[in-house]
XYZ file of N, CA and C in Angstrom:
579
model
N 84.243 121.678 73.147
C 85.260 121.899 72.244
C 86.023 120.568 72.008
N 86.306 120.158 70.867
C 87.037 118.930 70.486
C 88.485 118.938 70.911
N 89.058 117.789 71.153
C 90.382 117.672 71.508
C 91.336 118.246 70.366
N 92.366 118.976 70.765
C 93.357 119.399 69.815
C 92.908 120.715 69.090
N 91.689 121.138 69.346
C 91.256 122.364 68.731
C 91.647 123.543 69.544
N 92.245 124.541 68.961
C 92.675 125.695 69.777
C 91.520 126.685 70.027
N 91.518 127.305 71.199
C 90.429 128.148 71.594
C 90.316 129.308 70.601
N 89.067 129.720 70.351
C 88.802 130.878 69.488
C 89.334 132.177 70.084
N 89.715 133.118 69.258
C 90.287 134.359 69.675
C 89.495 135.488 69.165
N 89.795 136.705 69.638
C 89.031 137.930 69.154
C 89.392 138.049 67.604
N 90.548 137.636 67.218
C 90.832 137.800 65.676
C 89.852 136.930 64.940
N 89.300 135.856 65.472
C 88.406 134.981 64.765
C 87.067 135.823 64.588
N 86.719 136.589 65.616
C 85.557 137.456 65.463
C 85.748 138.437 64.350
N 86.905 139.153 64.446
C 87.181 140.162 63.483
C 87.295 139.723 62.031
N 87.571 138.461 61.886
C 87.713 137.915 60.487
C 86.320 137.499 59.901
N 85.229 137.598 60.662
C 83.975 137.218 60.164
C 83.488 138.270 59.060
N 82.678 137.683 58.097
C 82.177 138.621 57.076
C 81.346 139.693 57.639
N 81.231 140.860 56.931
C 80.341 141.970 57.313
C 78.979 141.441 57.507
N 78.297 141.885 58.539
C 76.856 141.489 58.771
C 76.761 140.296 59.677
N 77.887 139.722 60.106
C 77.784 138.570 61.053
C 78.196 139.104 62.477
N 77.578 138.510 63.469
C 77.845 138.781 64.810
C 78.636 137.509 65.394
N 79.771 137.806 66.009
C 80.537 136.721 66.519
C 80.638 136.859 67.999
N 80.564 135.692 68.662
C 80.669 135.536 70.116
C 81.577 134.321 70.361
N 82.260 134.367 71.532
C 83.097 133.178 71.930
C 82.473 132.697 73.198
N 81.975 131.380 73.037
C 81.254 130.695 74.139
C 81.999 129.464 74.517
N 82.584 129.403 75.656
C 83.390 128.261 76.089
C 84.526 128.011 75.094
N 85.181 128.962 74.709
C 86.330 128.936 73.780
C 85.977 128.626 72.322
N 84.683 128.550 71.987
C 84.299 128.287 70.642
C 83.762 129.520 69.986
N 84.059 129.763 68.778
C 83.486 130.907 67.977
C 82.078 130.459 67.538
N 81.163 131.380 67.893
C 79.743 131.129 67.440
C 79.361 132.347 66.617
N 79.080 132.092 65.369
C 78.787 133.232 64.436
C 77.302 133.158 64.034
N 76.666 134.337 64.066
C 75.212 134.392 63.663
C 75.048 135.431 62.573
N 74.140 135.171 61.632
C 73.897 136.227 60.625
C 73.123 137.359 61.238
N 73.177 138.486 60.601
C 72.382 139.661 61.031
C 70.936 139.209 61.264
N 70.281 139.731 62.285
C 68.970 139.311 62.610
C 67.880 139.753 61.533
N 66.782 138.956 61.526
C 65.684 139.194 60.595
C 65.004 140.500 61.044
N 64.142 141.038 60.256
C 63.512 142.386 60.475
C 62.580 142.283 61.736
N 61.891 141.121 61.974
C 61.022 140.997 63.156
C 61.870 140.971 64.403
N 62.991 140.439 64.407
C 63.948 140.379 65.558
C 64.422 141.841 65.838
N 64.829 142.525 64.784
C 65.362 143.836 64.968
C 64.213 144.793 65.472
N 63.086 144.650 64.924
C 61.942 145.435 65.331
C 61.646 145.290 66.829
N 61.567 144.114 67.274
C 61.302 143.812 68.753
C 62.375 144.407 69.610
N 63.670 144.234 69.216
C 64.723 144.855 69.997
C 64.689 146.332 70.050
N 64.416 146.957 68.915
C 64.332 148.435 68.816
C 63.171 148.968 69.657
N 61.956 148.326 69.442
C 60.844 148.804 70.184
C 60.966 148.592 71.686
N 61.563 147.505 72.171
C 61.745 147.278 73.572
C 62.726 148.342 74.066
N 63.770 148.657 73.417
C 64.676 149.767 73.809
C 63.941 151.069 73.886
N 63.044 151.273 72.870
C 62.341 152.566 72.854
C 61.365 152.661 74.014
N 60.821 151.569 74.530
C 59.887 151.590 75.688
C 60.645 151.694 77.013
N 61.820 151.036 77.103
C 62.563 150.957 78.382
C 63.408 152.244 78.629
N 64.137 152.696 77.517
C 65.109 153.805 77.767
C 64.475 155.055 78.411
N 63.422 155.639 77.881
C 62.891 156.843 78.504
C 62.568 156.635 80.005
N 61.931 155.485 80.364
C 61.504 155.364 81.696
C 62.609 154.915 82.649
N 63.467 154.096 82.168
C 64.478 153.529 83.165
C 65.877 154.061 83.031
N 66.240 154.561 81.834
C 67.559 155.144 81.680
C 67.439 156.699 81.933
N 66.399 157.319 81.386
C 66.275 158.745 81.491
C 65.327 159.246 82.637
N 64.563 158.305 83.196
C 63.719 158.694 84.246
C 62.457 159.508 83.809
N 62.093 159.416 82.611
C 60.876 160.144 82.068
C 59.698 159.167 82.171
N 58.784 159.504 83.164
C 57.671 158.622 83.333
C 57.951 157.336 83.974
N 59.187 157.229 84.618
C 59.538 155.994 85.255
C 60.613 156.342 86.291
N 61.188 155.341 86.973
C 62.068 155.604 88.129
C 63.538 155.919 87.677
N 63.941 155.709 86.415
C 65.334 155.944 86.070
C 66.204 154.816 86.827
N 67.558 155.122 86.923
C 68.413 154.401 87.641
C 69.110 153.235 86.872
N 68.999 153.256 85.543
C 69.612 152.192 84.737
C 70.423 152.789 83.594
N 71.426 152.089 83.154
C 72.089 152.280 81.880
C 71.607 151.108 81.026
N 71.096 151.328 79.769
C 70.578 150.321 78.916
C 71.308 150.494 77.571
N 71.833 149.345 77.032
C 72.517 149.331 75.797
C 71.959 148.339 74.763
N 71.996 148.642 73.489
C 71.690 147.752 72.463
C 72.961 147.019 72.099
N 72.943 145.734 72.044
C 74.032 144.869 71.661
C 75.373 145.232 72.134
N 75.544 145.384 73.437
C 76.895 145.608 74.034
C 77.780 144.441 73.909
N 79.035 144.640 73.742
C 79.977 143.545 73.749
C 80.427 143.329 75.165
N 80.229 142.097 75.747
C 80.576 141.761 77.097
C 81.722 140.774 77.042
N 82.821 141.052 77.766
C 83.902 140.140 77.935
C 83.831 139.635 79.366
N 83.282 138.383 79.523
C 83.011 137.753 80.822
C 83.899 136.546 80.959
N 84.990 136.684 81.673
C 85.940 135.616 81.748
C 86.521 135.413 80.350
N 86.557 134.171 79.886
C 87.046 133.955 78.498
C 85.939 133.982 77.482
N 84.705 134.255 77.873
C 83.587 134.345 76.995
C 83.339 135.777 76.508
N 82.930 135.896 75.248
C 82.516 137.171 74.668
C 81.077 136.952 74.147
N 80.222 137.828 74.728
C 78.819 137.678 74.453
C 78.220 139.032 73.944
N 77.292 138.973 73.115
C 76.592 140.206 72.608
C 75.102 140.000 72.671
N 74.550 140.316 73.840
C 73.054 140.227 74.019
C 72.408 141.321 73.182
N 71.136 141.050 72.954
C 70.389 142.093 72.115
C 70.263 143.363 72.887
N 69.948 143.249 74.137
C 69.941 144.431 75.057
C 70.457 144.021 76.365
N 71.114 144.904 77.134
C 71.491 144.700 78.439
C 71.464 145.974 79.307
N 71.205 145.797 80.593
C 71.138 146.906 81.437
C 71.863 146.757 82.703
N 72.458 147.879 83.186
C 73.172 147.892 84.468
C 72.520 148.857 85.382
N 72.250 148.529 86.697
C 71.802 149.414 87.591
C 72.924 150.415 87.870
N 72.501 151.692 88.047
C 73.584 152.750 88.142
C 74.354 152.596 89.491
N 73.791 151.976 90.467
C 74.546 151.824 91.715
C 75.705 150.793 91.541
N 75.557 149.884 90.520
C 76.631 148.937 90.189
C 77.561 149.475 89.164
N 77.126 150.402 88.324
C 77.905 150.968 87.301
C 77.690 152.505 87.407
N 78.301 153.093 88.426
C 77.990 154.534 88.680
C 78.294 155.500 87.569
N 79.382 155.123 86.761
C 79.613 155.960 85.589
C 79.782 155.042 84.335
N 79.462 155.628 83.181
C 79.600 154.782 81.967
C 81.058 154.549 81.690
N 81.318 153.507 80.895
C 82.678 153.245 80.414
C 83.075 154.436 79.481
N 84.399 154.582 79.238
C 84.806 155.650 78.293
C 84.204 155.362 76.924
N 83.846 156.374 76.241
C 83.201 156.207 74.873
C 83.995 155.412 73.909
N 85.322 155.395 73.959
C 86.152 154.727 73.101
C 86.299 153.205 73.426
N 85.816 152.815 74.601
C 85.963 151.479 75.079
C 85.038 150.539 74.149
N 85.577 149.487 73.555
C 84.838 148.616 72.622
C 83.966 147.602 73.431
N 84.246 147.386 74.684
C 83.480 146.336 75.421
C 83.501 146.688 76.910
N 82.806 145.897 77.690
C 82.837 146.059 79.146
C 83.036 144.655 79.750
N 83.771 144.604 80.921
C 83.933 143.272 81.639
C 82.961 143.211 82.845
N 82.114 144.178 83.054
C 81.223 144.176 84.137
C 79.866 143.493 83.661
N 79.550 142.373 84.309
C 78.366 141.672 83.909
C 77.144 142.554 84.153
N 76.153 142.581 83.200
C 74.977 143.430 83.408
C 74.079 142.893 84.527
N 73.142 143.600 85.007
C 72.075 143.181 85.918
C 70.852 142.433 85.186
N 70.761 142.829 83.948
C 69.676 142.293 83.125
C 70.110 142.229 81.659
N 69.744 141.068 81.037
C 69.952 140.828 79.591
C 68.668 140.443 78.958
N 68.563 140.799 77.658
C 67.459 140.363 76.857
C 67.998 139.770 75.625
N 67.618 138.539 75.291
C 67.951 137.878 74.044
C 66.534 137.724 73.246
N 66.654 138.258 72.006
C 65.516 138.030 71.089
C 65.864 136.793 70.345
N 64.937 135.806 70.375
C 65.179 134.526 69.843
C 64.949 134.508 68.340
N 65.812 133.854 67.630
C 65.640 133.591 66.177
C 65.768 132.117 66.013
N 65.165 131.562 64.947
C 65.301 130.130 64.798
C 66.777 129.617 64.773
N 67.704 130.510 64.269
C 69.088 130.033 64.199
C 69.876 130.211 65.493
N 69.282 130.957 66.442
C 69.979 131.238 67.725
C 69.336 130.747 68.986
N 68.140 130.185 68.853
C 67.401 129.885 70.065
C 68.074 128.775 70.916
N 68.728 127.856 70.427
C 69.461 126.872 71.195
C 70.695 127.526 71.844
N 71.414 128.318 71.141
C 72.542 129.015 71.645
C 72.143 129.942 72.794
N 71.075 130.735 72.605
C 70.587 131.671 73.610
C 70.176 130.911 74.936
N 69.436 129.875 74.718
C 68.874 129.079 75.967
C 69.940 128.233 76.598
N 70.618 127.418 75.780
C 71.537 126.361 76.338
C 72.970 126.853 76.597
N 73.434 127.787 75.914
C 74.806 128.191 76.067
C 75.026 129.562 76.684
N 74.157 130.540 76.332
C 74.418 131.889 76.812
C 73.853 132.056 78.238
N 72.583 131.481 78.458
C 72.027 131.697 79.806
C 72.876 131.139 80.897
N 73.507 129.928 80.766
C 74.367 129.559 81.855
C 75.584 130.443 82.161
N 76.065 131.022 81.075
C 77.211 132.011 81.294
C 76.727 133.210 81.977
N 75.565 133.737 81.617
C 74.988 134.877 82.305
C 74.791 134.563 83.756
N 74.253 133.373 84.089
C 74.073 133.027 85.428
C 75.362 132.931 86.209
N 76.385 132.287 85.609
C 77.659 132.128 86.246
C 78.250 133.485 86.590
N 78.022 134.485 85.781
C 78.572 135.784 85.951
C 77.716 136.727 86.881
N 76.597 136.166 87.413
C 75.808 136.956 88.333
C 74.740 137.903 87.806
N 74.452 137.706 86.435
C 73.333 138.491 85.939
C 71.994 138.053 86.719
N 71.307 139.059 87.162
C 70.168 138.855 88.050
C 68.924 138.536 87.282
N 68.722 139.094 86.112
C 67.483 138.895 85.324
C 67.816 138.717 83.856
N 66.888 137.818 83.241
C 67.054 137.615 81.832
C 65.700 137.495 81.164
N 65.541 138.108 80.077
C 64.377 138.035 79.276
C 64.694 137.283 77.998
N 63.764 136.380 77.599
C 63.891 135.782 76.243
C 62.505 136.123 75.543
N 62.763 136.735 74.422
C 61.495 137.140 73.622
C 61.505 136.405 72.305
N 60.345 135.831 71.975
C 60.255 135.179 70.712
C 59.286 136.038 69.837
N 59.903 136.731 68.823
C 59.068 137.574 68.031
C 57.996 136.881 67.063
N 58.262 135.600 66.833
C 57.290 134.866 65.998
C 56.095 134.376 66.826
N 56.382 133.868 67.998
C 55.338 133.355 68.924
C 54.747 134.547 69.800
N 55.345 135.690 69.729
C 54.892 136.850 70.478
C 54.860 136.532 71.932
N 56.002 136.099 72.505
C 56.106 135.673 73.926
C 57.362 136.390 74.579
N 57.137 136.649 75.815
C 58.203 137.203 76.700
C 58.314 136.309 77.896
N 59.536 135.637 78.051
C 59.790 134.773 79.203
C 60.693 135.709 80.106
N 60.317 135.632 81.370
C 61.045 136.441 82.406
C 61.724 135.473 83.393
N 63.054 135.629 83.504
C 63.784 134.710 84.351
C 64.511 135.589 85.482
N 64.612 134.973 86.646
C 65.277 135.477 87.833
C 66.363 134.575 88.229
N 67.527 135.021 88.528
C 68.606 134.182 88.933
C 68.461 133.862 90.454
N 68.387 132.578 90.753
C 68.326 132.118 92.093
C 69.544 131.246 92.393
N 69.814 130.853 93.626
C 70.960 130.045 93.938
C 70.809 128.699 93.247
N 69.630 128.248 93.049
C 69.508 126.926 92.347
C 69.585 126.984 90.833
N 69.582 128.159 90.321
C 69.597 128.331 88.805
C 68.632 129.386 88.392
N 68.316 129.487 87.101
C 67.361 130.391 86.567
C 65.929 129.888 86.952
N 65.146 130.774 87.381
C 63.675 130.496 87.742
C 62.834 131.323 86.711
N 61.976 130.572 85.996
C 61.021 131.234 85.116
C 59.946 131.895 85.995
N 59.872 133.149 86.099
C 58.901 133.851 86.958
C 57.580 134.158 86.262
N 57.664 134.374 84.912
C 56.482 134.662 84.138
C 56.676 134.363 82.669
N 55.705 133.994 81.973
C 55.564 133.941 80.554
C 54.407 134.703 80.130
N 54.692 135.739 79.348
C 53.588 136.722 78.823
C 53.463 136.377 77.317
N 52.253 136.469 76.849
C 51.921 136.153 75.471
C 51.020 137.258 74.896
N 51.218 137.502 73.557
C 50.314 138.349 72.875
C 50.461 139.779 73.114
N 49.278 140.411 73.407
C 49.236 141.817 73.563
C 48.906 142.335 75.030
N 49.262 141.488 76.022
C 49.063 141.824 77.419
C 49.805 143.113 77.807
N 49.294 143.808 78.775
C 49.938 144.825 79.509
C 50.663 144.151 80.677
N 52.023 144.147 80.755
C 52.661 143.382 81.808
C 53.551 144.158 82.670
N 53.855 143.717 83.813
C 54.847 144.264 84.678
C 55.924 143.148 84.812
N 57.061 143.362 84.161
C 58.112 142.259 84.118
C 59.390 142.775 84.861
N 59.692 141.979 85.845
C 60.981 142.285 86.633
C 62.130 142.333 85.723
N 63.110 143.100 85.876
C 63.279 144.140 86.971
C 62.648 145.481 86.597
N 61.901 145.547 85.472
C 61.371 146.817 85.114
C 59.857 146.844 85.353
N 59.418 146.303 86.533
C 58.024 146.130 86.811
C 57.401 147.497 87.424
N 58.221 148.522 87.573
C 57.652 149.724 88.100
C 56.662 150.381 87.072
N 56.868 150.041 85.863
C 56.026 150.671 84.752
C 55.469 149.505 83.890
N 54.199 149.537 83.541
C 53.706 148.540 82.605
C 54.195 148.583 81.240
N 54.457 147.458 80.604
C 54.930 147.242 79.276
C 53.842 146.709 78.421
N 53.464 147.405 77.412
C 52.450 147.037 76.434
C 53.157 146.052 75.481
N 52.930 144.738 75.719
C 53.566 143.731 74.874
C 53.239 143.916 73.399
N 51.977 144.264 73.072
C 51.563 144.362 71.696
C 52.434 145.322 70.879
N 53.011 146.336 71.559
C 53.851 147.345 70.823
C 55.161 146.719 70.291
N 55.528 145.532 70.808
C 56.718 144.947 70.373
C 56.676 144.092 69.109
N 55.403 143.674 68.686
C 55.331 142.730 67.625
C 55.072 143.440 66.228
N 56.029 143.105 65.355
C 55.904 143.670 63.991
C 54.620 143.327 63.291
N 54.114 142.071 63.539
C 52.871 141.677 62.936
C 51.737 142.642 63.234
N 51.658 143.058 64.522
C 50.601 143.927 64.990
C 50.723 145.309 64.316
N 52.016 145.801 64.221
C 52.330 147.105 63.644
C 51.820 147.090 62.135
N 52.149 146.015 61.401
C 51.712 145.961 59.986
C 50.254 145.820 59.809
N 49.549 145.110 60.832
C 48.137 144.998 60.679
C 47.371 146.287 60.977
N 47.977 147.132 61.756
C 47.232 148.377 62.199
C 47.462 149.490 61.250
N 48.162 149.329 60.117
C 48.350 150.373 59.184
C 47.161 150.613 58.318
């Protein structure tokens, strides 16, 4: 942030036009337009695959709370990951329904990359997630059809796997159940009609 510039506030986020997502990263307002359809499709399909198995325990181990686009207040930073999950032992009960955000860092975050957000997601948000103790991060590129799986280590983020295309994968921390990557890609869904 430049000298003499005052830190962004929540009022700056609220003043954004409808359809824009605002975050505060290191005191700076970062605004992104609503995601493209391929981005939304990936996030929706991933949630549809993870929620039954890991949040509800249907055909999987359960034990998680998983949210679409939760607002996280982590120190002075405000972030909105595409998906985030908390192990129930760390978040034994859900926040009150009227709460607009949480201050408890998730155990897992997923950012779906867009051309306009890829640098922000990689260079600005991942370090904040690491600082706050998030254990796992996924970066999904809906255009390249890739899933990058990261684990937090004392030395920093470690890329544990890169999955491409239509593989059946076991990606930590949700490796108890295979994930069919091909189900996430909008291109595949339109081709199979």
